[in-house]
mmCIF file of C-alpha atoms in Angstrom:
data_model
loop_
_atom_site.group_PDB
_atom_site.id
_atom_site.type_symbol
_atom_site.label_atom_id
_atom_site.label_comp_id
_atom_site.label_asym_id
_atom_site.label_seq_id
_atom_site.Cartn_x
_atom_site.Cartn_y
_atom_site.Cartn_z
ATOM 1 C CA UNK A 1 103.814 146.986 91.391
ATOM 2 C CA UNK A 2 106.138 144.692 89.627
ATOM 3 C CA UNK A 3 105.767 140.998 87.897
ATOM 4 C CA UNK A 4 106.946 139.692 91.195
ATOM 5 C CA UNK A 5 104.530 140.906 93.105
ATOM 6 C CA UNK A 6 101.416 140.376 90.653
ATOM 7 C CA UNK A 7 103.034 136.217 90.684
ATOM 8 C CA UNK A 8 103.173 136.412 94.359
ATOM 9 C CA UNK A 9 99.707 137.258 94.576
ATOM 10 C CA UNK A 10 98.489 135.175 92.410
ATOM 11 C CA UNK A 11 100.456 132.324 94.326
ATOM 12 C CA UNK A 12 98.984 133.301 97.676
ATOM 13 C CA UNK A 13 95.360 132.783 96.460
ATOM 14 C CA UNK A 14 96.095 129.474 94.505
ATOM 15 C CA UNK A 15 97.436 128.206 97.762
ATOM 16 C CA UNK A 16 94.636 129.596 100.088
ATOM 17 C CA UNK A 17 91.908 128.327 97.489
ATOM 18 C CA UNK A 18 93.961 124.713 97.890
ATOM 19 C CA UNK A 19 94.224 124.851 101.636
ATOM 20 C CA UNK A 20 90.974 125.443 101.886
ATOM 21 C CA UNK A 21 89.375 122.908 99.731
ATOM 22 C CA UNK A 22 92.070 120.190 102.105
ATOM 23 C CA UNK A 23 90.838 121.245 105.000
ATOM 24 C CA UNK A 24 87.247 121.052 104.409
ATOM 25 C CA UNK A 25 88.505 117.464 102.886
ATOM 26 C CA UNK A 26 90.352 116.385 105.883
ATOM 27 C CA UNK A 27 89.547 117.760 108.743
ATOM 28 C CA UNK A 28 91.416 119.470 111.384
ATOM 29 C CA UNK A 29 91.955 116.574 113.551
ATOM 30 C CA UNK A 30 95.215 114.939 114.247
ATOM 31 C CA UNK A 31 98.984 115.838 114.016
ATOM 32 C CA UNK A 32 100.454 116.610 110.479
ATOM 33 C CA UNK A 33 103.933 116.987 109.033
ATOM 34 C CA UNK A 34 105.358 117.704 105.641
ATOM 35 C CA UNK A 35 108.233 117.540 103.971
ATOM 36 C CA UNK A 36 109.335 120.239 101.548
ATOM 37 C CA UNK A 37 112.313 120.025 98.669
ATOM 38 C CA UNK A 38 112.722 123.484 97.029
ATOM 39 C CA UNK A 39 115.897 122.811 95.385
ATOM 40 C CA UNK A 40 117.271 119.570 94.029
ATOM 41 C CA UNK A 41 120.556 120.924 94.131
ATOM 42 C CA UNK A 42 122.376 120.002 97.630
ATOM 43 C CA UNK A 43 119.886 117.847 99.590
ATOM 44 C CA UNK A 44 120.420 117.600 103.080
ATOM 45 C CA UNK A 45 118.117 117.261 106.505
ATOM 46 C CA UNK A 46 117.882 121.405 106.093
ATOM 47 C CA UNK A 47 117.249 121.687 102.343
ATOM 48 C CA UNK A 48 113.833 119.008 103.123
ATOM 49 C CA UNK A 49 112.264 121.913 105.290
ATOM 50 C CA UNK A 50 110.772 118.950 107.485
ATOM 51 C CA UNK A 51 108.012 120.259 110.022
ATOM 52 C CA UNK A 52 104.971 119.760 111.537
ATOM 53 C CA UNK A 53 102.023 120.285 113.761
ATOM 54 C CA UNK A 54 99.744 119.230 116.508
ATOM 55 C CA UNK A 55 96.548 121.005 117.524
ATOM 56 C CA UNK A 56 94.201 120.297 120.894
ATOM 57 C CA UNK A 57 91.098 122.211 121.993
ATOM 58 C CA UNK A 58 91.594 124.528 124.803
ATOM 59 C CA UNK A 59 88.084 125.405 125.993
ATOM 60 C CA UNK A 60 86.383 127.394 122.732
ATOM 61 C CA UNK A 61 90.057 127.984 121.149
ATOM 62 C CA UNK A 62 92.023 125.628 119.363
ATOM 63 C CA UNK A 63 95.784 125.206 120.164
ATOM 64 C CA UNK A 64 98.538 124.439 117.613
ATOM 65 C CA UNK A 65 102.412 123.008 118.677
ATOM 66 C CA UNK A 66 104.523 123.797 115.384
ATOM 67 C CA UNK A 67 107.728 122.008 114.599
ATOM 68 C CA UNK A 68 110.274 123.296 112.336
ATOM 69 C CA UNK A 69 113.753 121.194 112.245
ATOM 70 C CA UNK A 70 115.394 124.427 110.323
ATOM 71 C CA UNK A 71 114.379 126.559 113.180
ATOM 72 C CA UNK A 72 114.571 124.514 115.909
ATOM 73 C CA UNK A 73 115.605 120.709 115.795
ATOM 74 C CA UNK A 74 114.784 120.042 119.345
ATOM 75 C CA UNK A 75 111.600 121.856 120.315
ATOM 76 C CA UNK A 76 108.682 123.711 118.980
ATOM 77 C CA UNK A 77 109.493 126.653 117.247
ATOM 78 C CA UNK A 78 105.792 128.125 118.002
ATOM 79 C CA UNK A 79 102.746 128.371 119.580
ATOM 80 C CA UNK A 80 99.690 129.078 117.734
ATOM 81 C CA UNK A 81 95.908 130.082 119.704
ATOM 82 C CA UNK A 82 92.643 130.951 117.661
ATOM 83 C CA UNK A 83 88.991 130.609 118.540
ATOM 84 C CA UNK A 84 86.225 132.416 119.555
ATOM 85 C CA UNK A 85 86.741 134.761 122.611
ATOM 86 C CA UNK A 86 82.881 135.840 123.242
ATOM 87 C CA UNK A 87 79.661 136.186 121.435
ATOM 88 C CA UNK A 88 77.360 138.701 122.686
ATOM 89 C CA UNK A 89 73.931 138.803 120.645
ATOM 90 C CA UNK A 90 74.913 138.931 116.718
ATOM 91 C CA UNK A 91 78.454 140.171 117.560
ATOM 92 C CA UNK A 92 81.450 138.145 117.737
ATOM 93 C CA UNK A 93 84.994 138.594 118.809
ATOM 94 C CA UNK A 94 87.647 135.860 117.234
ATOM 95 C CA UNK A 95 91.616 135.763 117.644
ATOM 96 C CA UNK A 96 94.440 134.257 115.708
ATOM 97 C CA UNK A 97 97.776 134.298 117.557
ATOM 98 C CA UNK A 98 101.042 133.119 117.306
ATOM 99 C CA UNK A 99 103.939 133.117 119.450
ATOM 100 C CA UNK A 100 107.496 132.101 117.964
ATOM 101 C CA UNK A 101 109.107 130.984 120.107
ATOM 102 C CA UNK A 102 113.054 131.454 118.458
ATOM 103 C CA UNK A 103 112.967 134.996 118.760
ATOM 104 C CA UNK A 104 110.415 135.508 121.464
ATOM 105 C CA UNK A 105 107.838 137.517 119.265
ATOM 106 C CA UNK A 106 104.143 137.542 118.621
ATOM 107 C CA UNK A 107 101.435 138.473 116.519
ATOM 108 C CA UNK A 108 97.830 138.859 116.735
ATOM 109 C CA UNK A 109 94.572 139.118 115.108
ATOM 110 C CA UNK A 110 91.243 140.065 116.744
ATOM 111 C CA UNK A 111 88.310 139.792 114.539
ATOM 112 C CA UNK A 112 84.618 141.416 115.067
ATOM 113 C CA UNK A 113 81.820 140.215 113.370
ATOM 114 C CA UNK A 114 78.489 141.702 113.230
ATOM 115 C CA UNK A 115 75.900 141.248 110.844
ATOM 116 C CA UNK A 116 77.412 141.725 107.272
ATOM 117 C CA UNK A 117 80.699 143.618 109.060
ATOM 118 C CA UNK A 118 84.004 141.840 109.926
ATOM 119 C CA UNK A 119 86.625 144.221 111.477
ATOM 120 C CA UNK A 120 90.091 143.078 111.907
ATOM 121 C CA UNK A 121 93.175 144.494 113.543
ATOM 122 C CA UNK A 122 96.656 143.058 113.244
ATOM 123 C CA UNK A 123 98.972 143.754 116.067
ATOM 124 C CA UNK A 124 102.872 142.299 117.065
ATOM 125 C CA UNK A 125 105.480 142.758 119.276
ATOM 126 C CA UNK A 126 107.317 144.778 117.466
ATOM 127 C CA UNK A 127 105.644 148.048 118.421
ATOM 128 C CA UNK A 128 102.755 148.997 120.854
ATOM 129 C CA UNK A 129 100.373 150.274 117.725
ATOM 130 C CA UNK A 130 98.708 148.524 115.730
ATOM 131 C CA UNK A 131 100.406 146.851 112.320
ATOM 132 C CA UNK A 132 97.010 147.597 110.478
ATOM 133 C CA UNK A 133 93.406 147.521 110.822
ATOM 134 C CA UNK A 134 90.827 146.088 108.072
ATOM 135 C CA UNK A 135 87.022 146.483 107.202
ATOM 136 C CA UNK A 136 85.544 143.702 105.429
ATOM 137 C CA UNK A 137 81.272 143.956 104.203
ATOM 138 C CA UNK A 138 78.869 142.801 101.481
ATOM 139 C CA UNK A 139 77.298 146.124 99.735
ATOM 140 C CA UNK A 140 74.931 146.334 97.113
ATOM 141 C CA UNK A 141 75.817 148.835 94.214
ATOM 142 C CA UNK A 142 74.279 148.986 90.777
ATOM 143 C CA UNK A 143 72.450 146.360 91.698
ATOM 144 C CA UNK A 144 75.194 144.311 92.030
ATOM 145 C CA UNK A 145 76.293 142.585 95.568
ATOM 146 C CA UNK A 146 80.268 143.668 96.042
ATOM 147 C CA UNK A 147 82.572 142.659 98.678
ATOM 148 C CA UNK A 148 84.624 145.514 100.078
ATOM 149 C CA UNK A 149 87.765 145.135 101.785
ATOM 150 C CA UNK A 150 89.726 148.877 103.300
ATOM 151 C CA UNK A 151 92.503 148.762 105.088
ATOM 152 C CA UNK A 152 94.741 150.632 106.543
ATOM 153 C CA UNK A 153 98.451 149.815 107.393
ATOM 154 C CA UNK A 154 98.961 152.186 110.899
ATOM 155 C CA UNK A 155 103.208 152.170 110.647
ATOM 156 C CA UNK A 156 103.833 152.992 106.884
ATOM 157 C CA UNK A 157 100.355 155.180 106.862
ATOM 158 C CA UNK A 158 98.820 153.521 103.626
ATOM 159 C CA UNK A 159 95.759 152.782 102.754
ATOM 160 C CA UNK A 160 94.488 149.896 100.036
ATOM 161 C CA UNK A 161 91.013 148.887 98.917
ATOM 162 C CA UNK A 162 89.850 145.579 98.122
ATOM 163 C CA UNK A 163 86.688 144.720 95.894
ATOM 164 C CA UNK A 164 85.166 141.290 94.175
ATOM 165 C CA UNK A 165 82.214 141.324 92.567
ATOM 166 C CA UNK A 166 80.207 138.869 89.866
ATOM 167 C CA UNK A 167 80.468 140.803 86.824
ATOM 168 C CA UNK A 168 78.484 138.090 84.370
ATOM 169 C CA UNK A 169 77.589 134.501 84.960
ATOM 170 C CA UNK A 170 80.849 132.606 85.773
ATOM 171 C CA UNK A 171 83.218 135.647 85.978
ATOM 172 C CA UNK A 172 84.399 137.390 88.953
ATOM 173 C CA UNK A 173 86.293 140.615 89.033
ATOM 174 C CA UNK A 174 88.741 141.401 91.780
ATOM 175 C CA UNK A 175 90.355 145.181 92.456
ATOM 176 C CA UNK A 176 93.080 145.489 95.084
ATOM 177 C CA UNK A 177 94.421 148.909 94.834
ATOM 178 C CA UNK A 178 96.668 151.701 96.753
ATOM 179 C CA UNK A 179 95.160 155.347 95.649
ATOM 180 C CA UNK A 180 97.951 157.151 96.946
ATOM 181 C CA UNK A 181 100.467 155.138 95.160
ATOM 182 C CA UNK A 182 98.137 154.909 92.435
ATOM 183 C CA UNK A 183 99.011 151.352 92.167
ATOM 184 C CA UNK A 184 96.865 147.732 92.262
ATOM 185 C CA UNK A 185 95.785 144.872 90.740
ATOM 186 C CA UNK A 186 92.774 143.712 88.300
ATOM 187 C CA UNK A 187 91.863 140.409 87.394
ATOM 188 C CA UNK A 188 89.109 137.957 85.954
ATOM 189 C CA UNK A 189 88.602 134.941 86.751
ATOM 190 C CA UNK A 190 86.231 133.369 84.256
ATOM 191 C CA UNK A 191 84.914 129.828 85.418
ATOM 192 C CA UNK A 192 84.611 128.044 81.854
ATOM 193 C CA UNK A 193 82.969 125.008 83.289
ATOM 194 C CA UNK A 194 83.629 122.910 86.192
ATOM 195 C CA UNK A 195 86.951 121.648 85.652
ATOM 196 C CA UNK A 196 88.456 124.937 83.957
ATOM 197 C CA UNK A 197 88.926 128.468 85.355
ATOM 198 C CA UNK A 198 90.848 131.260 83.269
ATOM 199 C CA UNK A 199 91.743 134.237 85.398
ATOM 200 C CA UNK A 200 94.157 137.005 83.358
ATOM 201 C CA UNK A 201 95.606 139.533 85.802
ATOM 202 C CA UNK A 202 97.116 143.273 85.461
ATOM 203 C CA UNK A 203 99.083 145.246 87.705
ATOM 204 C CA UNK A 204 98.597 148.820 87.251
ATOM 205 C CA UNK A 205 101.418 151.873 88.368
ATOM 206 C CA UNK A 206 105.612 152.408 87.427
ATOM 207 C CA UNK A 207 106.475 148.834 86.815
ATOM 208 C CA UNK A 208 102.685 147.320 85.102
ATOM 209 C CA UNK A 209 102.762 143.400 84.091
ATOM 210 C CA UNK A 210 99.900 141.117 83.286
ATOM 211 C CA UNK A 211 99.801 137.012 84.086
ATOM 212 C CA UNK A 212 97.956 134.385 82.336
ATOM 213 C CA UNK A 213 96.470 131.170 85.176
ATOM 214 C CA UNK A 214 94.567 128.263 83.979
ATOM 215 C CA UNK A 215 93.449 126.007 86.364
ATOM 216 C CA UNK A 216 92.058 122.807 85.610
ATOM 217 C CA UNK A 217 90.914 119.718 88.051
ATOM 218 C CA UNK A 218 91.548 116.895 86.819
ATOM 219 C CA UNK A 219 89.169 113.644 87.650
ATOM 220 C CA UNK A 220 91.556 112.367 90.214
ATOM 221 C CA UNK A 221 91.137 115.373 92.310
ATOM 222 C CA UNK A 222 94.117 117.090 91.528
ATOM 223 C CA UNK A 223 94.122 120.009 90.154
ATOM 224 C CA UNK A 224 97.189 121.838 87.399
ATOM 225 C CA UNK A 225 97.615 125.319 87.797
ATOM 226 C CA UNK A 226 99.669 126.835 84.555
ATOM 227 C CA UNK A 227 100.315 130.792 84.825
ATOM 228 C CA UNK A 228 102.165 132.867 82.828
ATOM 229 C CA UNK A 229 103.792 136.007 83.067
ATOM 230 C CA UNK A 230 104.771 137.500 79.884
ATOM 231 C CA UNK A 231 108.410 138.484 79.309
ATOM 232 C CA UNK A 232 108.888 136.997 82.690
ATOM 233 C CA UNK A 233 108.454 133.287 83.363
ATOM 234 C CA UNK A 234 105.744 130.491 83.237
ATOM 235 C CA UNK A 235 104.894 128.479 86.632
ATOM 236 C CA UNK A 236 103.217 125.251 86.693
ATOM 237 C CA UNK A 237 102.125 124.016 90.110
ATOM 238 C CA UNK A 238 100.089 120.435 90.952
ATOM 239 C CA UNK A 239 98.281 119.728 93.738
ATOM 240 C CA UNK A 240 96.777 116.092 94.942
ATOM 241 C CA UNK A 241 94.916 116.389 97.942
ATOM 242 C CA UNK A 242 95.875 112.747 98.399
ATOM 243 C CA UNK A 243 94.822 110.344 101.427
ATOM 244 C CA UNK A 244 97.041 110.925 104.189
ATOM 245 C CA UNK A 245 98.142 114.222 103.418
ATOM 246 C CA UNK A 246 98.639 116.208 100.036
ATOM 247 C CA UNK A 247 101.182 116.125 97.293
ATOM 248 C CA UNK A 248 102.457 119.628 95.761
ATOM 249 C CA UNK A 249 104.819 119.663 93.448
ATOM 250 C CA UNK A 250 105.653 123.476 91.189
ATOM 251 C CA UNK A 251 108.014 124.378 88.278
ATOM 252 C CA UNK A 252 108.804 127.479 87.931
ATOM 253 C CA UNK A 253 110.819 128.556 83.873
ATOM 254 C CA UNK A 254 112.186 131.774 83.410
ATOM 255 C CA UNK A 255 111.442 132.929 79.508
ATOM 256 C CA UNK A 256 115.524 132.987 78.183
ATOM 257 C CA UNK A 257 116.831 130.995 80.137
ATOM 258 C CA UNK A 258 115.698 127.785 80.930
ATOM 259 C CA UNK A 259 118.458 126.696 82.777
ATOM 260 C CA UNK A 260 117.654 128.674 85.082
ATOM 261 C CA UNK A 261 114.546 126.611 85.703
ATOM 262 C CA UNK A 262 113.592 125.472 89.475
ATOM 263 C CA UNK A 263 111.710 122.226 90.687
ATOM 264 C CA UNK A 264 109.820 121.724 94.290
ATOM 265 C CA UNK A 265 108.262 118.860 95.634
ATOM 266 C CA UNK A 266 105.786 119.113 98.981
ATOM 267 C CA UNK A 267 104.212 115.933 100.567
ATOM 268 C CA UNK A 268 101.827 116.617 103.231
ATOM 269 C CA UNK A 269 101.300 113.837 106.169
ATOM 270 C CA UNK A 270 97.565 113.805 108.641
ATOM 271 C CA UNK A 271 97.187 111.299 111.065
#
């Protein structure tokens, strides 16, 4: 696993940690847009990545019209549907769909829940079997509560383990890793006090590379999210989960060559 992919991953949590913490914030109510700039360089309608969303309960699901003008400047570009489908005693069966509606495809998730269990499979259009299927529980071992997270991708036949566990007061140890490729990840993240989290990260096979994040929330409610990838680049990323919608703006400079240095700017808008 490269640098890349240990930054990408590192990226996807920041930004599913920050989603959460607006949605819980705001609400799910309403239509949204946003605006995004990922390059200064050339601004035009396309380069603003304008789009948006409207959602409206359908029975026990939830419905979602997405707009994208780079996809489609007219019409919605998709159709999303999740919800609960039934609950029978202390079992319950969730989907998350989408439907694009560009290129006419679709993909699905069915959840299970039961108990401590959550089983997931992932299907699309693309083929009749599955795209992969996923096992998520609580166990105890060593005394210690551990999350556990197999799955299995069905088309390229791999299989990768998750695990996150409290390994002291305050720090948290995640393992994502591939035993036949004899690849993963490792990280830390040590919560220093409220306002500061420190979370080093390793990628283990061929191509190993370790990242630096501290993230700090600042009294505002923002929050600054500095991570840095040694012999690679350093990112800086702040989010404002302002009223109305939240402000993102990320730097990303590559060690050598700061020229080579890229700016974006995201502004979130709920009615």
């Amino acid at each position: 696993m490269c640098s890349s992919d240990l930054e990408g991953m590192l990226i996807a949590r920041r930004k599913l940690r920050f989603l959460a913490a607006t949605h819980v914030a705001a609400g799910s109510s309403g239509p949204k847009a946003w605006v995004h700039l990922k390059s200064t360089e050339g601004v035009d309608l396309e380069a603003l990545n304008i789009g948006a969303e409207y959602s409206m309960d359908v029975g026990d699901l939830e419905a979602t019209l997405e707009y994208s003008y780079n996809d489609n400047k007219y019409l919605p570009s998709a159709v999303g549907l999740q919800g609960k489908l039934t609950s029978s005693g202390d079992t319950e069966v969730s989907m998350d769909g989408r439907f694009n509606l560009n290129d006419q495809s679709a993909e699905v998730e069915l959840t299970a829940t039961r108990g401590d269990y959550e089983l997931s499979c992932e299907l699309d259009s693309s083929e009749a079997r599955p795209k992969a299927v996923s096992l998520k529980t609580n166990m105890n071992l060593g005394g210690r509560s551990v999350e556990l997270t197999p799955s299995y991708d069905c088309r390229s036949q791999e299989l990768s383990v998750g695990a996150v566990t409290e390994i002291v007061d305050n720090a948290e140890l995640e393992i994502n890793a591939k035993p036949v490729d004899k690849t993963g990840t490792i990280s830390i993240a040590y919560k220093v006090d409220d306002d500061n989290t420190i979370t080093p990260s390793w990628s283990i096979g061929d191509d190993s590379s370790s990242s630096y994040e501290w993230e700090h929330k600042m009294s505002s409610g923002a929050t600054v999210t500095t991570t840095v990838t040694p012999g690679d680049a350093m990112a800086v990323a702040w989010e404002d989960p302002a009223n109305m919608g939240s402000w993102t703006a990320e730097a990303n400079v590559p060690f050598g060559d700061v020229g080579a240095a890229s700016v974006s700017f995201k502004r979130d808008f709920e009615f």
